[in-house]
């Protein structure tokens, strides 16, 4: 595909985007929407820039919203907002699914729905907005995209995984840490089911759970144990 054809295709597709921002330089938007499979002039460098700008914007927003949150809690909250699955969903809401310009092979394989491609394109557009309009305007646009997700984000401490929350609960009360026992690992290598038991001091039965990995099973078992402790504390 020629460079001219690539620009025409991306510009046409970009017309369906709902960015809340209008580019004065259409070529910059074209590049941000061009996957490497479609052209040597693609969005990889803009994605690199946009990733950093997005991280700064979200970090700043979380820092202001949660003045008492720890560094770890803020990091978990940011990770939830800028992870690939979140960015891909947001890109879909903004119309990226029909806007990203792909090479024939990538298009035939369903690349327009691939999470990594959508997330990368979103970051590239952020980078392009930053280059054209500067940080303040880019921040305003990005925060408008993330407004609902920021408003509905759980408290940062609630984003900790179950094992971490269980450990902190026990430590705060001077109790021994839990022990995790692997009870079984059954099934074919590609479809194993792990069953574990989370043992708490003073609880002879423990809490059992299964998962597609030992880590997932331990997390579920820890959640059961924590629920048991919190329910008991409320009696």
XYZ file of C-alpha atoms in Angstrom:
235
model
C 0.000 0.000 0.000
C 1.409 3.380 -0.958
C 1.911 6.139 1.557
C -0.788 8.239 -0.155
C -3.271 5.379 -0.060
C -2.445 4.715 3.570
C -3.126 8.330 4.499
C -6.415 8.359 2.605
C -7.568 5.118 4.230
C -6.708 6.189 7.762
C -8.156 9.657 7.337
C -11.429 8.221 6.084
C -11.600 5.703 8.905
C -10.669 8.370 11.455
C -13.809 10.268 10.575
C -15.816 7.934 12.810
C -13.778 8.677 15.914
C -15.347 10.498 18.853
C -12.254 12.051 20.391
C -13.582 15.418 21.497
C -10.581 16.882 19.691
C -10.016 18.042 16.111
C -6.583 17.727 14.534
C -5.340 20.670 12.499
C -2.726 18.305 11.036
C -4.631 15.303 9.580
C -1.373 13.550 8.753
C -0.570 13.276 12.461
C -3.865 11.525 13.158
C -3.277 9.308 10.138
C 0.067 8.190 11.515
C -1.425 7.561 14.956
C -4.018 5.242 13.393
C -1.600 3.357 11.156
C -0.502 -0.079 12.351
C 2.964 -1.269 11.417
C 1.418 -3.947 9.175
C 0.067 -1.197 6.903
C 3.045 1.117 6.478
C 6.605 1.838 7.516
C 5.280 5.204 8.660
C 3.255 3.851 11.544
C 2.151 4.643 15.084
C 4.843 2.888 17.130
C 6.789 6.037 18.060
C 3.601 7.922 18.880
C 2.475 4.987 21.005
C 5.727 5.206 22.984
C 5.134 8.901 23.616
C 1.431 8.490 24.381
C 2.092 5.744 26.896
C 4.250 8.103 28.953
C 1.842 11.030 28.637
C -1.125 8.852 29.646
C 0.740 7.518 32.678
C 1.531 11.066 33.807
C -2.044 12.286 33.346
C -3.584 9.368 35.226
C -0.932 9.511 37.965
C -1.628 13.198 38.481
C -5.400 12.623 38.608
C -5.104 9.800 41.147
C -2.640 11.776 43.268
C -5.189 14.587 43.544
C -8.218 12.338 44.111
C -6.687 10.142 46.807
C -4.490 12.366 49.018
C -4.088 9.681 51.695
C -3.360 6.724 49.410
C 0.051 5.078 49.587
C 2.412 4.764 46.646
C 1.506 1.108 46.276
C -2.231 1.825 46.300
C -1.834 4.585 43.708
C 0.260 2.280 41.514
C -2.417 -0.408 41.620
C -5.128 2.109 40.750
C -3.097 3.444 37.839
C -2.364 -0.053 36.572
C -6.082 -0.814 36.542
C -6.815 2.265 34.439
C -3.969 2.018 31.918
C -3.889 -1.767 31.451
C -4.412 -3.075 27.935
C -7.933 -4.399 28.444
C -9.155 -1.049 29.806
C -7.540 0.919 26.979
C -8.952 -1.465 24.357
C -12.472 -1.095 25.748
C -12.127 2.676 25.812
C -10.806 2.629 22.248
C -13.863 0.648 21.204
C -16.160 3.196 22.836
C -14.396 6.004 20.961
C -14.765 4.305 17.578
C -11.256 2.960 17.064
C -12.407 -0.489 15.960
C -13.193 0.739 12.463
C -10.563 3.448 12.354
C -7.182 1.722 12.714
C -5.491 1.143 9.363
C -4.178 -2.423 9.057
C -2.316 -4.408 6.446
C -4.329 -7.032 4.505
C -3.043 -9.972 6.550
C -3.685 -8.328 9.894
C -7.139 -7.244 8.772
C -8.088 -10.752 7.625
C -6.994 -12.194 10.969
C -9.336 -9.875 12.865
C -6.741 -7.321 13.932
C -9.352 -4.560 14.129
C -10.719 -6.306 17.238
C -7.380 -7.231 18.801
C -6.980 -5.633 22.212
C -3.274 -4.892 21.846
C -3.781 -3.090 18.522
C -6.660 -0.986 19.850
C -4.803 -0.111 23.051
C -1.661 0.825 21.133
C -3.639 3.020 18.739
C -5.294 4.826 21.629
C -1.907 5.574 23.183
C -0.613 6.724 19.790
C -3.520 9.164 19.409
C -2.772 10.515 22.885
C 0.818 11.053 21.775
C -0.402 12.824 18.646
C -2.739 15.112 20.607
C 0.130 15.961 22.947
C 2.394 16.894 20.027
C -0.220 19.051 18.360
C -1.881 20.758 21.330
C 0.483 20.420 24.282
C 0.112 18.815 27.682
C -2.711 20.937 29.122
C -5.081 20.355 26.194
C -4.103 16.688 25.962
C -4.774 16.261 29.672
C -8.229 17.781 29.289
C -9.133 15.412 26.447
C -7.787 12.293 28.161
C -9.526 13.071 31.458
C -12.813 13.484 29.582
C -12.329 9.959 28.203
C -11.550 8.508 31.615
C -14.078 10.554 33.617
C -16.549 7.718 34.242
C -13.813 5.216 35.041
C -12.169 7.614 37.480
C -15.499 8.373 39.144
C -16.337 4.682 39.585
C -12.851 3.498 40.538
C -12.880 1.618 43.859
C -10.842 3.044 46.704
C -7.173 2.262 45.940
C -6.800 -0.024 48.971
C -9.692 -2.137 47.687
C -7.674 -2.954 44.548
C -5.183 -5.045 46.488
C -5.329 -8.730 45.675
C -6.888 -11.096 48.189
C -3.591 -12.585 49.417
C -2.190 -9.117 50.165
C -5.363 -8.021 51.944
C -5.460 -11.228 54.009
C -1.812 -10.828 54.973
C -2.334 -7.212 56.042
C -5.464 -8.126 57.998
C -3.543 -10.753 59.973
C -0.461 -8.578 60.487
C -2.539 -5.711 61.853
C -3.904 -8.086 64.477
C -0.610 -9.735 65.348
C -1.683 -13.103 63.980
C 0.502 -15.620 62.106
C 0.508 -15.455 58.324
C -1.524 -18.017 56.354
C -0.104 -21.149 54.805
C -1.102 -22.345 51.343
C -1.173 -26.078 50.654
C -1.368 -27.543 47.159
C -3.927 -30.340 47.344
C -3.992 -31.443 43.717
C -3.138 -30.507 40.138
C -5.212 -32.494 37.691
C -5.872 -32.486 33.962
C -3.874 -32.072 30.757
C -0.966 -29.642 30.749
C -2.952 -27.048 28.796
C -6.022 -27.356 31.030
C -4.829 -28.154 34.545
C -7.009 -27.440 37.533
C -5.198 -26.626 40.761
C -6.818 -27.045 44.166
C -5.284 -25.393 47.217
C -6.122 -24.870 50.865
C -5.502 -21.659 52.792
C -4.737 -22.503 56.412
C -5.152 -19.954 59.202
C -3.824 -20.282 62.717
C -6.594 -21.616 64.945
C -8.712 -22.835 62.017
C -8.241 -26.595 61.549
C -10.356 -26.844 58.398
C -8.936 -24.102 56.212
C -10.505 -22.726 53.057
C -10.236 -24.583 49.751
C -10.509 -23.256 46.211
C -9.676 -24.259 42.632
C -8.231 -22.348 39.718
C -6.558 -22.630 36.334
C -3.236 -21.810 38.033
C -1.930 -22.264 41.534
C -1.779 -18.492 41.960
C -5.441 -18.031 40.997
C -6.503 -20.831 43.322
C -4.530 -19.286 46.187
C -6.090 -15.890 45.540
C -9.597 -17.355 45.649
C -8.855 -19.346 48.798
C -7.396 -16.221 50.441
C -10.557 -14.320 49.569
C -12.692 -16.996 51.220
C -10.525 -16.908 54.332
C -10.672 -13.113 54.509
C -14.462 -13.110 54.115
C -14.696 -15.653 56.947
C -12.549 -13.497 59.217
C -14.422 -10.283 58.430
C -17.816 -11.932 58.915
C -16.633 -13.316 62.256
C -15.370 -9.915 63.339
C -18.790 -8.458 62.631
C -20.655 -10.916 64.832
